[in-house]
PDB file of C-alpha atoms in Angstrom:
ATOM      1  CA  MET A   6       3.524  20.878   2.617  1.00  0.00           C
ATOM      2  CA  CYS A   7       2.132  18.300   4.750  1.00  0.00           C
ATOM      3  CA  GLU A   8       2.063  15.152   2.851  1.00  0.00           C
ATOM      4  CA  ALA A   9       3.407  11.853   4.213  1.00  0.00           C
ATOM      5  CA  ASN A  10       5.631   8.991   3.322  1.00  0.00           C
ATOM      6  CA  ALA A  11       3.912   5.565   3.016  1.00  0.00           C
ATOM      7  CA  TYR A  12       5.574   2.331   4.231  1.00  0.00           C
ATOM      8  CA  LEU A  13       4.636  -1.273   4.098  1.00  0.00           C
ATOM      9  CA  ILE A  14       5.890  -3.474   6.980  1.00  0.00           C
ATOM     10  CA  GLU A  15       7.617  -6.547   5.385  1.00  0.00           C
ATOM     11  CA  ASN A  16       9.523  -9.124   7.541  1.00  0.00           C
ATOM     12  CA  GLY A  17       9.238  -6.692  10.487  1.00  0.00           C
ATOM     13  CA  THR A  18      10.626  -3.734   8.769  1.00  0.00           C
ATOM     14  CA  GLU A  19       9.209  -0.681   7.228  1.00  0.00           C
ATOM     15  CA  GLN A  20       9.725  -0.547   3.308  1.00  0.00           C
ATOM     16  CA  LEU A  21       9.330   2.870   1.814  1.00  0.00           C
ATOM     17  CA  VAL A  22       6.517   2.591  -0.851  1.00  0.00           C
ATOM     18  CA  LEU A  23       5.550   5.982  -1.822  1.00  0.00           C
ATOM     19  CA  GLU A  24       7.000   9.336  -0.965  1.00  0.00           C
ATOM     20  CA  ARG A  25       5.070  12.508  -0.252  1.00  0.00           C
ATOM     21  CA  VAL A  26       1.458  10.729  -0.210  1.00  0.00           C
ATOM     22  CA  ASP A  27      -1.571  13.181  -0.164  1.00  0.00           C
ATOM     23  CA  LYS A  28      -4.507  11.140  -0.776  1.00  0.00           C
ATOM     24  CA  VAL A  29      -5.324   7.869   0.522  1.00  0.00           C
ATOM     25  CA  ILE A  30      -8.382   5.704   0.284  1.00  0.00           C
ATOM     26  CA  PRO A  31      -8.658   2.568   1.950  1.00  0.00           C
ATOM     27  CA  GLY A  32     -10.756  -0.129   0.512  1.00  0.00           C
ATOM     28  CA  GLN A  33     -11.873  -3.714   1.735  1.00  0.00           C
ATOM     29  CA  LYS A  34      -9.161  -5.272   0.086  1.00  0.00           C
ATOM     30  CA  ASP A  35      -6.642  -2.748  -0.870  1.00  0.00           C
ATOM     31  CA  ILE A  36      -5.634   0.809  -0.257  1.00  0.00           C
ATOM     32  CA  TYR A  37      -5.151   3.551  -2.865  1.00  0.00           C
ATOM     33  CA  LEU A  38      -2.324   6.132  -2.355  1.00  0.00           C
ATOM     34  CA  GLU A  39      -1.659   9.125  -4.543  1.00  0.00           C
ATOM     35  CA  ASN A  40       1.227  11.656  -4.041  1.00  0.00           C
ATOM     36  CA  ILE A  41       1.706  15.188  -4.857  1.00  0.00           C
ATOM     37  CA  PHE A  42       3.392  14.320  -8.051  1.00  0.00           C
ATOM     38  CA  GLY A  43       0.230  12.349  -9.257  1.00  0.00           C
ATOM     39  CA  GLU A  44       1.913   8.843  -8.673  1.00  0.00           C
ATOM     40  CA  ARG A  45      -0.528   6.020  -7.661  1.00  0.00           C
ATOM     41  CA  LYS A  46      -0.245   2.914  -6.269  1.00  0.00           C
ATOM     42  CA  VAL A  47      -2.822   0.434  -5.149  1.00  0.00           C
ATOM     43  CA  LEU A  48      -1.637  -2.131  -2.415  1.00  0.00           C
ATOM     44  CA  ALA A  49      -2.965  -5.246  -0.896  1.00  0.00           C
ATOM     45  CA  ALA A  50      -2.656  -3.380   2.558  1.00  0.00           C
ATOM     46  CA  ARG A  51      -4.348  -1.485   5.150  1.00  0.00           C
ATOM     47  CA  ILE A  52      -3.101   1.224   7.272  1.00  0.00           C
ATOM     48  CA  LYS A  53      -1.725  -0.055  10.714  1.00  0.00           C
ATOM     49  CA  GLU A  54      -0.841   3.306  12.062  1.00  0.00           C
ATOM     50  CA  LEU A  55      -0.566   7.167  10.926  1.00  0.00           C
ATOM     51  CA  HIS A  56       2.157   9.530  12.692  1.00  0.00           C
ATOM     52  CA  LEU A  57       1.386  12.680  10.808  1.00  0.00           C
ATOM     53  CA  VAL A  58       4.010  14.856  12.691  1.00  0.00           C
ATOM     54  CA  ASP A  59       6.820  12.413  11.725  1.00  0.00           C
ATOM     55  CA  HIS A  60       5.165  12.310   8.183  1.00  0.00           C
ATOM     56  CA  LYS A  61       4.410   8.619   8.201  1.00  0.00           C
ATOM     57  CA  ILE A  62       1.719   6.349   7.020  1.00  0.00           C
ATOM     58  CA  ILE A  63       2.622   2.888   8.123  1.00  0.00           C
ATOM     59  CA  MET A  64       0.831  -0.018   6.233  1.00  0.00           C
ATOM     60  CA  GLU A  65       0.510  -3.888   6.944  1.00  0.00           C
ATOM     61  CA  LYS A  66      -0.441  -6.283   4.300  1.00  0.00           C
ATOM     62  CA  ILE A  67      -3.887  -7.892   4.438  1.00  0.00           C
ATOM     63  CA  PRO A  68      -3.686 -11.590   5.171  1.00  0.00           C
ATOM     64  CA  PRO A  69      -5.014 -13.648   2.500  1.00  0.00           C
ATOM     65  CA  ALA A  70      -7.625 -15.062   5.103  1.00  0.00           C
ATOM     66  CA  ASP A  71      -9.117 -11.473   5.610  1.00  0.00           C
ATOM     67  CA  ALA A  72      -8.766 -10.533   1.757  1.00  0.00           C
ATOM     68  CA  ALA A  73     -10.957 -13.796   0.985  1.00  0.00           C
ATOM     69  CA  ASP A  74     -13.774 -12.262   2.793  1.00  0.00           C
TER      70      ASP A  74
ATOM     71  CA  MET B  12       3.521  20.934  12.118  1.00  0.00           C
ATOM     72  CA  CYS B  13       1.745  18.513   9.851  1.00  0.00           C
ATOM     73  CA  GLU B  14      -1.248  17.140  11.938  1.00  0.00           C
ATOM     74  CA  ALA B  15      -4.463  16.965  10.261  1.00  0.00           C
ATOM     75  CA  ASN B  16      -8.015  17.623  11.442  1.00  0.00           C
ATOM     76  CA  ALA B  17     -10.457  14.445  11.909  1.00  0.00           C
ATOM     77  CA  TYR B  18     -14.029  14.757  10.496  1.00  0.00           C
ATOM     78  CA  LEU B  19     -16.663  12.132  10.981  1.00  0.00           C
ATOM     79  CA  ILE B  20     -19.411  12.106   8.162  1.00  0.00           C
ATOM     80  CA  GLU B  21     -22.732  12.258   9.850  1.00  0.00           C
ATOM     81  CA  ASN B  22     -25.875  12.645   7.702  1.00  0.00           C
ATOM     82  CA  GLY B  23     -23.877  13.422   4.603  1.00  0.00           C
ATOM     83  CA  THR B  24     -21.774  16.073   6.343  1.00  0.00           C
ATOM     84  CA  GLU B  25     -18.354  16.419   7.780  1.00  0.00           C
ATOM     85  CA  GLN B  26     -18.316  16.878  11.466  1.00  0.00           C
ATOM     86  CA  LEU B  27     -15.122  17.894  13.287  1.00  0.00           C
ATOM     87  CA  VAL B  28     -14.270  15.389  15.973  1.00  0.00           C
ATOM     88  CA  LEU B  29     -10.799  16.287  17.015  1.00  0.00           C
ATOM     89  CA  GLU B  30      -8.317  18.937  15.768  1.00  0.00           C
ATOM     90  CA  ARG B  31      -4.613  18.661  15.063  1.00  0.00           C
ATOM     91  CA  VAL B  32      -4.541  14.957  15.231  1.00  0.00           C
ATOM     92  CA  ASP B  33      -1.030  13.351  15.167  1.00  0.00           C
ATOM     93  CA  LYS B  34      -1.413   9.815  15.632  1.00  0.00           C
ATOM     94  CA  VAL B  35      -4.249   7.243  14.141  1.00  0.00           C
ATOM     95  CA  ILE B  36      -4.505   3.513  14.868  1.00  0.00           C
ATOM     96  CA  PRO B  37      -7.390   1.892  13.301  1.00  0.00           C
ATOM     97  CA  GLY B  38      -8.801  -1.103  14.819  1.00  0.00           C
ATOM     98  CA  GLN B  39     -11.296  -3.747  13.855  1.00  0.00           C
ATOM     99  CA  LYS B  40     -14.214  -1.807  15.162  1.00  0.00           C
ATOM    100  CA  ASP B  41     -12.887   1.445  16.107  1.00  0.00           C
ATOM    101  CA  ILE B  42     -10.223   3.938  15.549  1.00  0.00           C
ATOM    102  CA  TYR B  43      -7.862   5.852  17.891  1.00  0.00           C
ATOM    103  CA  LEU B  44      -7.109   9.445  17.605  1.00  0.00           C
ATOM    104  CA  GLU B  45      -4.529  11.193  19.496  1.00  0.00           C
ATOM    105  CA  ASN B  46      -3.688  14.922  18.800  1.00  0.00           C
ATOM    106  CA  ILE B  47      -0.611  17.090  19.607  1.00  0.00           C
ATOM    107  CA  PHE B  48      -2.202  18.015  22.609  1.00  0.00           C
ATOM    108  CA  GLY B  49      -2.537  14.615  24.004  1.00  0.00           C
ATOM    109  CA  GLU B  50      -6.007  14.431  23.640  1.00  0.00           C
ATOM    110  CA  ARG B  51      -7.505  10.982  22.677  1.00  0.00           C
ATOM    111  CA  LYS B  52     -10.665   9.686  21.371  1.00  0.00           C
ATOM    112  CA  VAL B  53     -11.815   6.133  20.156  1.00  0.00           C
ATOM    113  CA  LEU B  54     -14.712   6.202  17.801  1.00  0.00           C
ATOM    114  CA  ALA B  55     -16.612   3.244  16.166  1.00  0.00           C
ATOM    115  CA  ALA B  56     -15.479   4.480  12.741  1.00  0.00           C
ATOM    116  CA  ARG B  57     -13.143   3.789  10.040  1.00  0.00           C
ATOM    117  CA  ILE B  58     -10.866   5.809   7.698  1.00  0.00           C
ATOM    118  CA  LYS B  59     -12.768   6.932   4.554  1.00  0.00           C
ATOM    119  CA  GLU B  60     -10.289   9.151   3.013  1.00  0.00           C
ATOM    120  CA  LEU B  61      -6.896  11.179   3.981  1.00  0.00           C
ATOM    121  CA  HIS B  62      -6.277  14.465   2.280  1.00  0.00           C
ATOM    122  CA  LEU B  63      -2.961  15.343   4.104  1.00  0.00           C
ATOM    123  CA  VAL B  64      -2.104  18.334   2.062  1.00  0.00           C
ATOM    124  CA  ASP B  65      -5.505  19.752   2.941  1.00  0.00           C
ATOM    125  CA  HIS B  66      -4.711  18.405   6.629  1.00  0.00           C
ATOM    126  CA  LYS B  67      -8.010  16.334   6.792  1.00  0.00           C
ATOM    127  CA  ILE B  68      -8.890  12.754   7.976  1.00  0.00           C
ATOM    128  CA  ILE B  69     -12.415  11.705   6.990  1.00  0.00           C
ATOM    129  CA  MET B  70     -13.878   9.020   8.787  1.00  0.00           C
ATOM    130  CA  GLU B  71     -17.225   7.265   8.225  1.00  0.00           C
ATOM    131  CA  LYS B  72     -19.134   5.179  11.170  1.00  0.00           C
ATOM    132  CA  ILE B  73     -18.828   1.444  11.058  1.00  0.00           C
ATOM    133  CA  PRO B  74     -22.272  -0.033  10.392  1.00  0.00           C
ATOM    134  CA  PRO B  75     -23.619  -2.152  13.004  1.00  0.00           C
ATOM    135  CA  ALA B  76     -23.510  -5.033  10.686  1.00  0.00           C
ATOM    136  CA  ASP B  77     -19.663  -4.725  10.334  1.00  0.00           C
ATOM    137  CA  ALA B  78     -19.123  -4.093  13.949  1.00  0.00           C
ATOM    138  CA  ALA B  79     -20.946  -7.477  14.837  1.00  0.00           C
ATOM    139  CA  ASP B  80     -18.332  -9.510  12.778  1.00  0.00           C
TER     140      ASP B  80
END
């Protein structure tokens, strides 16, 4: 299986927020994640980088100024 | 290997733009793709959806109005 683990950068370190993510749908102010077990999360974050061979989705928080747009 | 194929939606259909993508870095006005062969592309697009189990990165063009921000 080729799902990836989703990490959110907090205080400069990657925090695992959801494992084995299949589906990712970025929005304007948030991001929707769904994994192979049907678990879903919506975070006020955006994709910073994907490293699919390493099974990593790296996200960063959306700054409040951007979220206010 | 768990890379994915990158598609750009054009005229309502998914056009394959780069195969076996490993690394994806979204920017404000474009997106950087790099595959396992070292091929790189930068497109004026953003991620619409990821379906990792299906090995798909689906992108849409950034509308000119957004790109002008």
